[in-house]
Amino acid sequence: MLCGIMKQCASFKPSPQVQFFFLLFSLLLSCAQIEPSKTEFVFGTVCTITLYDQGKDSVYRDVFARLREIENYMSVNISASDVSRINAAAGIEPIQVREDVFTVIERALFYAQLTDGAFDPTVQPLVSLWGFSDDKPHVPSQPEIREVLPLINAQNVEINRQTRAVFLKERGMALDLGGIAKGYAADEAAQVIKNAGINRAIIDLGGDIVILGEPKDKRPWRVGIQNPNSNPGIFFGVLEITAKDGQQSVVTSGAYERFFEEDGIRYHHIFSPFSGEPIINDLLSVTVIAPIAMDADALSTAVFVMGYEKGKQLIDSLPGTEAIFVFNNKSVRTTGSVDFTITDNSYHLIHN
Ligand code: ADP
Ligand code: MG
């Protein structure tokens, strides 16, 4: 399922007021001049595109059309999607998919391998068992969890690049690209914009952000990072970045995005493929900065699952990739050369 769709059954639903603020503060703090932007609801989340200089209605239309196309191909909630067709044929036969769907699945499997299964696109049976896909989230029993756990195994996905075929080897297996597809969509939106000859833009798909070009004043872009303890659009700090080679992405995954409460305990939508339960560690959110949003998206989910120590090791091993970690106790750590300033002083930066 596409990640944003998860938000529809979250205990949080943005009110028109919150959406307004979201728009108003829409991540760009450096731009003194208000540029026109367009917001639509795609992937179950608020998507805002801001085109600078030559922004045209036709380009906005093309970008949102591409986003909806990706949702239609990759959502598990749409029965005709390529992903739903793969899932329906689990244990039966391989399914040929579109080039873009194949690309995302291939990359998801790459990250499953790279993270020793912390990131796992076959997590769908868990998402479904916990009721995140049908608007009735609840805590399942341990036997129920034990029953679906053997189905969560990216190694049982067979792909063939020549035929673009995808096969889930076991009956009951199912893909969910929610941890990566929105990042891919943000990269594709950037491509549509570049193809239209527009050099400066911001794409914000509910926290999956791509910046293109540089601000007018040639200073770094200033990107607000979501306060994991607050409503969407409320930031706790500002990241300054430049678009190396014209493009840079910033993607945040957190326990706050989508959750429900039962008996006073909060359960969120990022699962440990090993325990079958929502991840519990000392992290509130992980932001990954990388040239490609699809990579940053998969990595932010993966690092959230892996926890700080292992997650930091992974990020440090990847060139051009940085991260911001926010902990339960409101401390914040960054990797390498991240230029991050805290604006909400209930948080504090720990220098490495
Ligand atoms: P968001 O959708 O809030 O932007 P993420 O990118 O972190 O957040 O993706 C979370 C989604 O990824 C979940 O809704 C689910 O569909 C999927 N998911 C959950 N746990 C995992 C996991 N361990 N590996 C890969 N995908 C996961
Ligand atoms: Mg992700």
Short mmCIF file of C-alpha atoms and ligand atoms in Angstrom, two decimals:
data_model
loop_
_atom_site.label_atom_id
_atom_site.label_comp_id
_atom_site.label_asym_id
_atom_site.label_seq_id
_atom_site.Cartn_x
_atom_site.Cartn_y
_atom_site.Cartn_z
CA MET A 1 0.00 0.00 0.00
CA LEU A 2 1.12 3.50 -0.58
CA CYS A 3 2.31 5.00 2.63
CA GLY A 4 0.03 8.00 2.60
CA ILE A 5 -3.05 5.84 2.36
CA MET A 6 -2.24 4.61 5.82
CA LYS A 7 -3.02 8.01 7.18
CA GLN A 8 -6.67 7.69 6.28
CA CYS A 9 -7.30 5.36 9.17
CA ALA A 10 -4.91 7.03 11.51
CA SER A 11 -6.17 8.56 14.67
CA PHE A 12 -5.04 11.78 13.08
CA LYS A 13 -6.99 13.25 10.22
CA PRO A 14 -5.92 16.71 9.17
CA SER A 15 -8.72 19.18 9.79
CA PRO A 16 -9.19 21.88 7.16
CA GLN A 17 -7.52 24.23 9.65
CA VAL A 18 -4.46 22.00 10.03
CA GLN A 19 -4.29 21.53 6.27
CA PHE A 20 -4.34 25.27 5.89
CA PHE A 21 -1.37 25.61 8.22
CA PHE A 22 0.33 22.80 6.40
CA LEU A 23 0.00 24.78 3.24
CA LEU A 24 0.98 28.03 4.77
CA PHE A 25 4.17 26.78 6.32
CA SER A 26 4.74 24.30 3.59
CA LEU A 27 8.38 23.62 4.41
CA LEU A 28 9.84 26.57 2.63
CA LEU A 29 11.00 29.09 5.10
CA SER A 30 13.59 30.90 3.03
CA CYS A 31 11.34 32.25 0.38
CA ALA A 32 10.31 35.76 1.27
CA GLN A 33 8.08 36.05 -1.75
CA ILE A 34 5.02 33.79 -1.65
CA GLU A 35 5.09 31.62 -4.74
CA PRO A 36 1.98 29.99 -6.08
CA SER A 37 1.71 26.36 -5.18
CA LYS A 38 -0.89 23.65 -5.70
CA THR A 39 -2.08 21.17 -3.13
CA GLU A 40 -4.02 18.00 -3.80
CA PHE A 41 -4.77 14.90 -1.81
CA VAL A 42 -2.90 11.92 -3.29
CA PHE A 43 -1.59 8.76 -1.58
CA GLY A 44 -4.03 9.64 1.21
CA THR A 45 -1.87 12.60 2.11
CA VAL A 46 -1.51 16.31 1.45
CA CYS A 47 0.76 16.82 -1.57
CA THR A 48 2.01 20.32 -2.32
CA ILE A 49 3.95 21.29 -5.43
CA THR A 50 5.59 24.70 -5.73
CA LEU A 51 6.95 25.70 -9.12
CA TYR A 52 9.10 28.82 -9.22
CA ASP A 53 9.54 31.32 -12.01
CA GLN A 54 7.72 29.76 -14.91
CA GLY A 55 5.18 27.63 -13.00
CA LYS A 56 2.31 26.86 -15.37
CA ASP A 57 -1.07 25.28 -14.77
CA SER A 58 -0.36 22.64 -17.38
CA VAL A 59 2.79 21.54 -15.51
CA TYR A 60 0.92 21.31 -12.21
CA ARG A 61 -1.70 19.21 -14.00
CA ASP A 62 0.94 16.90 -15.47
CA VAL A 63 2.65 16.45 -12.09
CA PHE A 64 -0.55 15.52 -10.26
CA ALA A 65 -1.59 13.27 -13.14
CA ARG A 66 1.71 11.38 -12.80
CA LEU A 67 1.25 11.09 -9.02
CA ARG A 68 -2.23 9.64 -9.45
CA GLU A 69 -0.94 7.25 -12.08
CA ILE A 70 1.69 5.95 -9.65
CA GLU A 71 -0.95 5.56 -6.94
CA ASN A 72 -3.14 3.62 -9.35
CA TYR A 73 -0.30 1.25 -10.24
CA MET A 74 1.17 0.74 -6.78
CA SER A 75 -1.58 0.95 -4.17
CA VAL A 76 -2.75 -2.26 -2.53
CA ASN A 77 -6.08 -0.56 -1.97
CA ILE A 78 -6.80 -0.41 -5.69
CA SER A 79 -7.72 -3.88 -6.88
CA ALA A 80 -6.62 -3.29 -10.48
CA SER A 81 -3.17 -2.02 -9.47
CA ASP A 82 -0.11 -3.98 -10.55
CA VAL A 83 0.72 -4.60 -6.89
CA SER A 84 -2.77 -5.99 -6.17
CA ARG A 85 -2.46 -8.26 -9.20
CA ILE A 86 0.88 -9.57 -7.91
CA ASN A 87 -0.65 -10.16 -4.48
CA ALA A 88 -3.69 -11.96 -5.91
CA ALA A 89 -1.35 -14.32 -7.78
CA ALA A 90 0.83 -15.12 -4.73
CA GLY A 91 1.83 -18.79 -4.75
CA ILE A 92 0.19 -19.22 -8.15
CA GLU A 93 2.03 -17.45 -10.96
CA PRO A 94 4.38 -14.59 -11.85
CA ILE A 95 2.75 -11.34 -13.00
CA GLN A 96 4.19 -8.99 -15.57
CA VAL A 97 4.21 -5.40 -14.34
CA ARG A 98 4.90 -1.93 -15.72
CA GLU A 99 8.47 -0.71 -15.89
CA ASP A 100 8.00 1.82 -13.06
CA VAL A 101 6.39 -0.72 -10.74
CA PHE A 102 9.21 -3.15 -11.47
CA THR A 103 11.81 -0.46 -10.71
CA VAL A 104 10.30 0.26 -7.29
CA ILE A 105 9.98 -3.44 -6.39
CA GLU A 106 13.56 -4.09 -7.48
CA ARG A 107 14.83 -1.21 -5.35
CA ALA A 108 12.69 -2.34 -2.38
CA LEU A 109 14.26 -5.80 -2.60
CA PHE A 110 17.71 -4.21 -2.79
CA TYR A 111 17.01 -2.41 0.50
CA ALA A 112 15.60 -5.58 2.07
CA GLN A 113 18.95 -7.20 1.35
CA LEU A 114 21.03 -4.20 2.39
CA THR A 115 19.21 -3.91 5.74
CA ASP A 116 19.13 -7.66 6.51
CA GLY A 117 15.33 -7.59 6.28
CA ALA A 118 14.65 -4.54 8.48
CA PHE A 119 13.09 -2.99 5.39
CA ASP A 120 10.75 -5.58 3.91
CA PRO A 121 8.19 -4.84 1.16
CA THR A 122 6.38 -8.12 1.95
CA VAL A 123 5.14 -6.59 5.21
CA GLN A 124 1.56 -6.29 3.92
CA PRO A 125 0.07 -9.28 5.82
CA LEU A 126 1.14 -7.56 9.06
CA VAL A 127 -0.25 -4.18 7.99
CA SER A 128 -3.50 -5.95 7.23
CA LEU A 129 -3.54 -8.09 10.41
CA TRP A 130 -3.15 -4.98 12.56
CA GLY A 131 -6.10 -3.45 10.67
CA PHE A 132 -4.17 -0.55 9.17
CA SER A 133 -5.48 -1.34 5.71
CA ASP A 134 -9.17 -1.52 6.54
CA ASP A 135 -9.77 1.37 8.89
CA LYS A 136 -10.19 -0.91 11.91
CA PRO A 137 -6.81 -0.89 13.61
CA HIS A 138 -6.54 -3.26 16.60
CA VAL A 139 -3.95 -5.36 18.43
CA PRO A 140 -3.98 -8.95 17.10
CA SER A 141 -3.27 -11.99 19.28
CA GLN A 142 0.23 -13.50 19.48
CA PRO A 143 -0.90 -16.70 17.67
CA GLU A 144 -2.28 -14.55 14.86
CA ILE A 145 1.04 -12.72 14.59
CA ARG A 146 3.00 -16.00 14.65
CA GLU A 147 0.83 -17.30 11.83
CA VAL A 148 1.60 -14.46 9.41
CA LEU A 149 5.28 -13.95 10.33
CA PRO A 150 6.61 -16.70 7.97
CA LEU A 151 4.92 -14.84 5.09
CA ILE A 152 7.06 -11.75 5.71
CA ASN A 153 10.17 -12.60 3.74
CA ALA A 154 11.51 -10.56 0.85
CA GLN A 155 13.70 -13.50 -0.15
CA ASN A 156 10.55 -15.23 -1.35
CA VAL A 157 9.96 -12.61 -4.02
CA GLU A 158 11.25 -13.67 -7.44
CA ILE A 159 11.80 -11.03 -10.07
CA ASN A 160 12.91 -11.21 -13.69
CA ARG A 161 14.14 -8.00 -15.26
CA GLN A 162 13.87 -9.32 -18.83
CA THR A 163 10.19 -10.20 -18.56
CA ARG A 164 9.39 -7.67 -15.79
CA ALA A 165 7.72 -10.54 -13.95
CA VAL A 166 7.19 -10.59 -10.19
CA PHE A 167 6.29 -13.74 -8.28
CA LEU A 168 5.49 -14.17 -4.60
CA LYS A 169 6.43 -17.77 -3.90
CA GLU A 170 4.03 -18.47 -1.00
CA ARG A 171 0.27 -18.23 -0.94
CA GLY A 172 -0.81 -15.47 1.44
CA MET A 173 2.26 -13.34 0.79
CA ALA A 174 1.60 -9.74 -0.25
CA LEU A 175 3.63 -6.69 -1.19
CA ASP A 176 3.13 -3.26 0.37
CA LEU A 177 5.24 -0.51 -1.18
CA GLY A 178 4.12 2.05 1.41
CA GLY A 179 7.67 2.48 2.70
CA ILE A 180 9.16 3.47 -0.67
CA ALA A 181 6.55 4.38 -3.32
CA LYS A 182 5.93 7.94 -2.20
CA GLY A 183 9.65 8.64 -2.51
CA TYR A 184 9.61 7.27 -6.04
CA ALA A 185 6.57 9.43 -6.78
CA ALA A 186 8.44 12.52 -5.57
CA ASP A 187 11.36 11.68 -7.91
CA GLU A 188 8.92 11.25 -10.78
CA ALA A 189 7.24 14.57 -10.01
CA ALA A 190 10.72 16.16 -10.17
CA GLN A 191 11.30 14.54 -13.55
CA VAL A 192 8.03 15.88 -14.99
CA ILE A 193 8.96 19.35 -13.75
CA LYS A 194 12.48 19.21 -15.21
CA ASN A 195 11.12 17.91 -18.52
CA ALA A 196 8.88 20.99 -18.66
CA GLY A 197 12.00 23.16 -18.44
CA ILE A 198 11.38 24.37 -14.90
CA ASN A 199 14.55 24.55 -12.83
CA ARG A 200 13.38 25.51 -9.35
CA ALA A 201 10.67 23.69 -7.47
CA ILE A 202 9.67 22.06 -4.23
CA ILE A 203 7.76 18.81 -4.09
CA ASP A 204 6.27 17.84 -0.76
CA LEU A 205 4.33 14.59 -0.65
CA GLY A 206 3.29 14.58 3.00
CA GLY A 207 6.85 14.71 4.29
CA ASP A 208 8.68 13.21 1.32
CA ILE A 209 10.38 16.32 0.00
CA VAL A 210 12.38 16.96 -3.15
CA ILE A 211 13.98 20.32 -3.90
CA LEU A 212 15.10 21.30 -7.38
CA GLY A 213 17.59 24.05 -8.17
CA GLU A 214 18.52 26.82 -5.79
CA PRO A 215 16.58 29.62 -4.11
CA LYS A 216 16.67 33.04 -5.77
CA ASP A 217 19.10 34.47 -3.25
CA LYS A 218 21.51 31.55 -3.91
CA ARG A 219 21.51 30.70 -0.22
CA PRO A 220 20.76 27.11 0.84
CA TRP A 221 17.15 25.95 0.90
CA ARG A 222 15.67 25.92 4.38
CA VAL A 223 13.48 22.92 5.05
CA GLY A 224 11.38 22.67 8.19
CA ILE A 225 11.49 19.24 9.84
CA GLN A 226 8.25 17.96 11.31
CA ASN A 227 7.96 18.04 15.10
CA PRO A 228 7.23 14.36 15.86
CA ASN A 229 5.24 15.40 18.93
CA SER A 230 3.03 17.86 17.12
CA ASN A 231 0.49 18.30 14.35
CA PRO A 232 1.55 18.12 10.70
CA GLY A 233 3.16 21.31 9.52
CA ILE A 234 4.60 22.16 12.94
CA PHE A 235 8.37 22.08 12.78
CA PHE A 236 10.97 21.74 15.51
CA GLY A 237 14.01 22.67 13.47
CA VAL A 238 15.32 23.83 10.14
CA LEU A 239 17.60 21.95 7.81
CA GLU A 240 19.73 23.95 5.38
CA ILE A 241 20.58 22.11 2.20
CA THR A 242 21.74 22.76 -1.31
CA ALA A 243 20.60 20.76 -4.29
CA LYS A 244 23.74 18.93 -5.33
CA ASP A 245 23.52 18.26 -9.07
CA GLY A 246 20.30 20.23 -9.06
CA GLN A 247 18.25 17.92 -6.83
CA GLN A 248 18.13 16.81 -3.22
CA SER A 249 15.56 14.95 -1.13
CA VAL A 250 14.59 14.94 2.52
CA VAL A 251 12.30 12.18 3.81
CA THR A 252 11.06 11.66 7.36
CA SER A 253 9.59 8.50 8.89
CA GLY A 254 8.13 8.53 12.32
CA ALA A 255 5.99 6.86 14.92
CA TYR A 256 3.64 9.84 14.80
CA GLU A 257 2.55 9.48 11.16
CA ARG A 258 -0.16 6.95 11.65
CA PHE A 259 -1.19 5.22 14.82
CA PHE A 260 -4.05 4.03 17.01
CA GLU A 261 -4.37 3.64 20.75
CA GLU A 262 -5.59 0.62 22.65
CA ASP A 263 -5.57 0.33 26.46
CA GLY A 264 -3.54 3.51 26.65
CA ILE A 265 -0.76 2.17 24.43
CA ARG A 266 0.07 3.75 21.10
CA TYR A 267 0.64 1.45 18.11
CA HIS A 268 2.02 2.90 14.90
CA HIS A 269 2.46 1.77 11.30
CA ILE A 270 6.14 0.85 10.98
CA PHE A 271 6.61 -2.84 11.75
CA SER A 272 9.45 -5.03 12.80
CA PRO A 273 9.40 -7.84 10.21
CA PHE A 274 11.01 -9.98 12.94
CA SER A 275 8.56 -9.57 15.85
CA GLY A 276 5.51 -8.69 13.77
CA GLU A 277 4.82 -5.70 16.01
CA PRO A 278 5.19 -1.96 15.59
CA ILE A 279 8.78 -0.96 16.30
CA ILE A 280 9.46 0.13 19.84
CA ASN A 281 12.82 1.79 20.36
CA ASP A 282 14.09 5.12 21.59
CA LEU A 283 13.42 6.89 18.26
CA LEU A 284 10.55 9.24 17.48
CA SER A 285 11.56 9.96 13.92
CA VAL A 286 14.32 9.57 11.36
CA THR A 287 14.95 12.02 8.53
CA VAL A 288 17.15 10.91 5.65
CA ILE A 289 18.78 13.30 3.20
CA ALA A 290 19.83 11.75 -0.12
CA PRO A 291 19.91 12.70 -3.82
CA ILE A 292 17.11 10.26 -4.74
CA ALA A 293 13.85 10.40 -2.77
CA MET A 294 13.10 6.70 -3.37
CA ASP A 295 16.33 5.87 -1.55
CA ALA A 296 15.71 8.37 1.24
CA ASP A 297 12.18 6.97 1.70
CA ALA A 298 13.26 3.33 1.98
CA LEU A 299 16.18 4.31 4.21
CA SER A 300 14.13 6.44 6.60
CA THR A 301 11.74 3.53 7.18
CA ALA A 302 14.63 1.03 7.41
CA VAL A 303 16.69 3.11 9.82
CA PHE A 304 13.64 3.66 12.02
CA VAL A 305 13.31 -0.14 12.22
CA MET A 306 17.05 -0.71 12.77
CA GLY A 307 17.40 1.83 15.56
CA TYR A 308 20.09 4.45 16.10
CA GLU A 309 23.31 2.41 16.34
CA LYS A 310 22.82 0.14 13.34
CA GLY A 311 20.95 2.83 11.42
CA LYS A 312 23.76 5.34 11.82
CA GLN A 313 26.30 2.74 10.69
CA LEU A 314 24.25 2.15 7.55
CA ILE A 315 23.86 5.86 6.77
CA ASP A 316 27.59 6.45 7.35
CA SER A 317 28.37 3.71 4.84
CA LEU A 318 26.34 5.36 2.06
CA PRO A 319 28.01 8.24 0.18
CA GLY A 320 26.01 11.45 -0.11
CA THR A 321 23.49 10.25 2.48
CA GLU A 322 22.88 11.88 5.87
CA ALA A 323 20.33 11.58 8.67
CA ILE A 324 18.68 13.36 11.58
CA PHE A 325 17.57 11.16 14.50
CA VAL A 326 15.00 12.39 17.02
CA PHE A 327 14.78 10.44 20.27
CA ASN A 328 11.95 9.93 22.78
CA ASN A 329 13.70 12.16 25.30
CA LYS A 330 13.72 14.99 22.74
CA SER A 331 17.40 14.78 22.07
CA VAL A 332 18.51 15.02 18.45
CA ARG A 333 21.57 13.63 16.69
CA THR A 334 22.76 14.23 13.15
CA THR A 335 25.33 12.54 10.94
CA GLY A 336 28.32 14.04 9.16
CA SER A 337 27.81 17.42 7.64
CA VAL A 338 24.11 18.02 8.30
CA ASP A 339 23.34 21.70 8.84
CA PHE A 340 20.41 21.55 11.26
CA THR A 341 19.20 24.22 13.68
CA ILE A 342 16.65 23.51 16.39
CA THR A 343 13.90 26.13 16.59
CA ASP A 344 11.75 24.52 19.31
CA ASN A 345 13.89 24.70 22.41
CA SER A 346 12.19 21.78 24.14
CA TYR A 347 14.50 19.73 21.87
CA HIS A 348 18.28 19.68 22.17
CA LEU A 349 21.04 18.74 19.79
CA ILE A 350 23.67 16.28 20.97
CA HIS A 351 27.00 16.93 19.29
CA ASN A 352 28.86 13.80 18.31
P1 ADP B 1 4.87 7.31 5.81
O1 ADP B 1 3.90 6.49 5.07
O2 ADP B 1 4.30 7.74 7.07
O3 ADP B 1 5.51 8.38 5.02
P2 ADP B 1 7.11 5.40 5.80
O4 ADP B 1 7.78 5.79 4.56
O5 ADP B 1 8.00 5.14 6.96
O6 ADP B 1 6.04 6.40 6.33
O7 ADP B 1 6.35 4.06 5.45
C1 ADP B 1 5.55 3.38 6.35
C2 ADP B 1 4.79 2.37 5.56
O8 ADP B 1 5.70 1.36 5.08
C3 ADP B 1 3.77 1.61 6.36
O9 ADP B 1 2.55 2.27 6.29
C4 ADP B 1 3.74 0.26 5.66
O10 ADP B 1 2.93 0.36 4.52
C5 ADP B 1 5.16 0.08 5.22
N1 ADP B 1 6.01 -0.60 6.22
C6 ADP B 1 5.81 -0.79 7.54
N2 ADP B 1 6.83 -1.44 8.12
C7 ADP B 1 7.73 -1.68 7.10
C8 ADP B 1 9.01 -2.33 7.04
N3 ADP B 1 9.58 -2.85 8.12
N4 ADP B 1 9.61 -2.40 5.83
C9 ADP B 1 9.05 -1.85 4.71
N5 ADP B 1 7.86 -1.24 4.72
C10 ADP B 1 7.21 -1.14 5.89
MG MG B 2 9.70 5.28 3.92
#
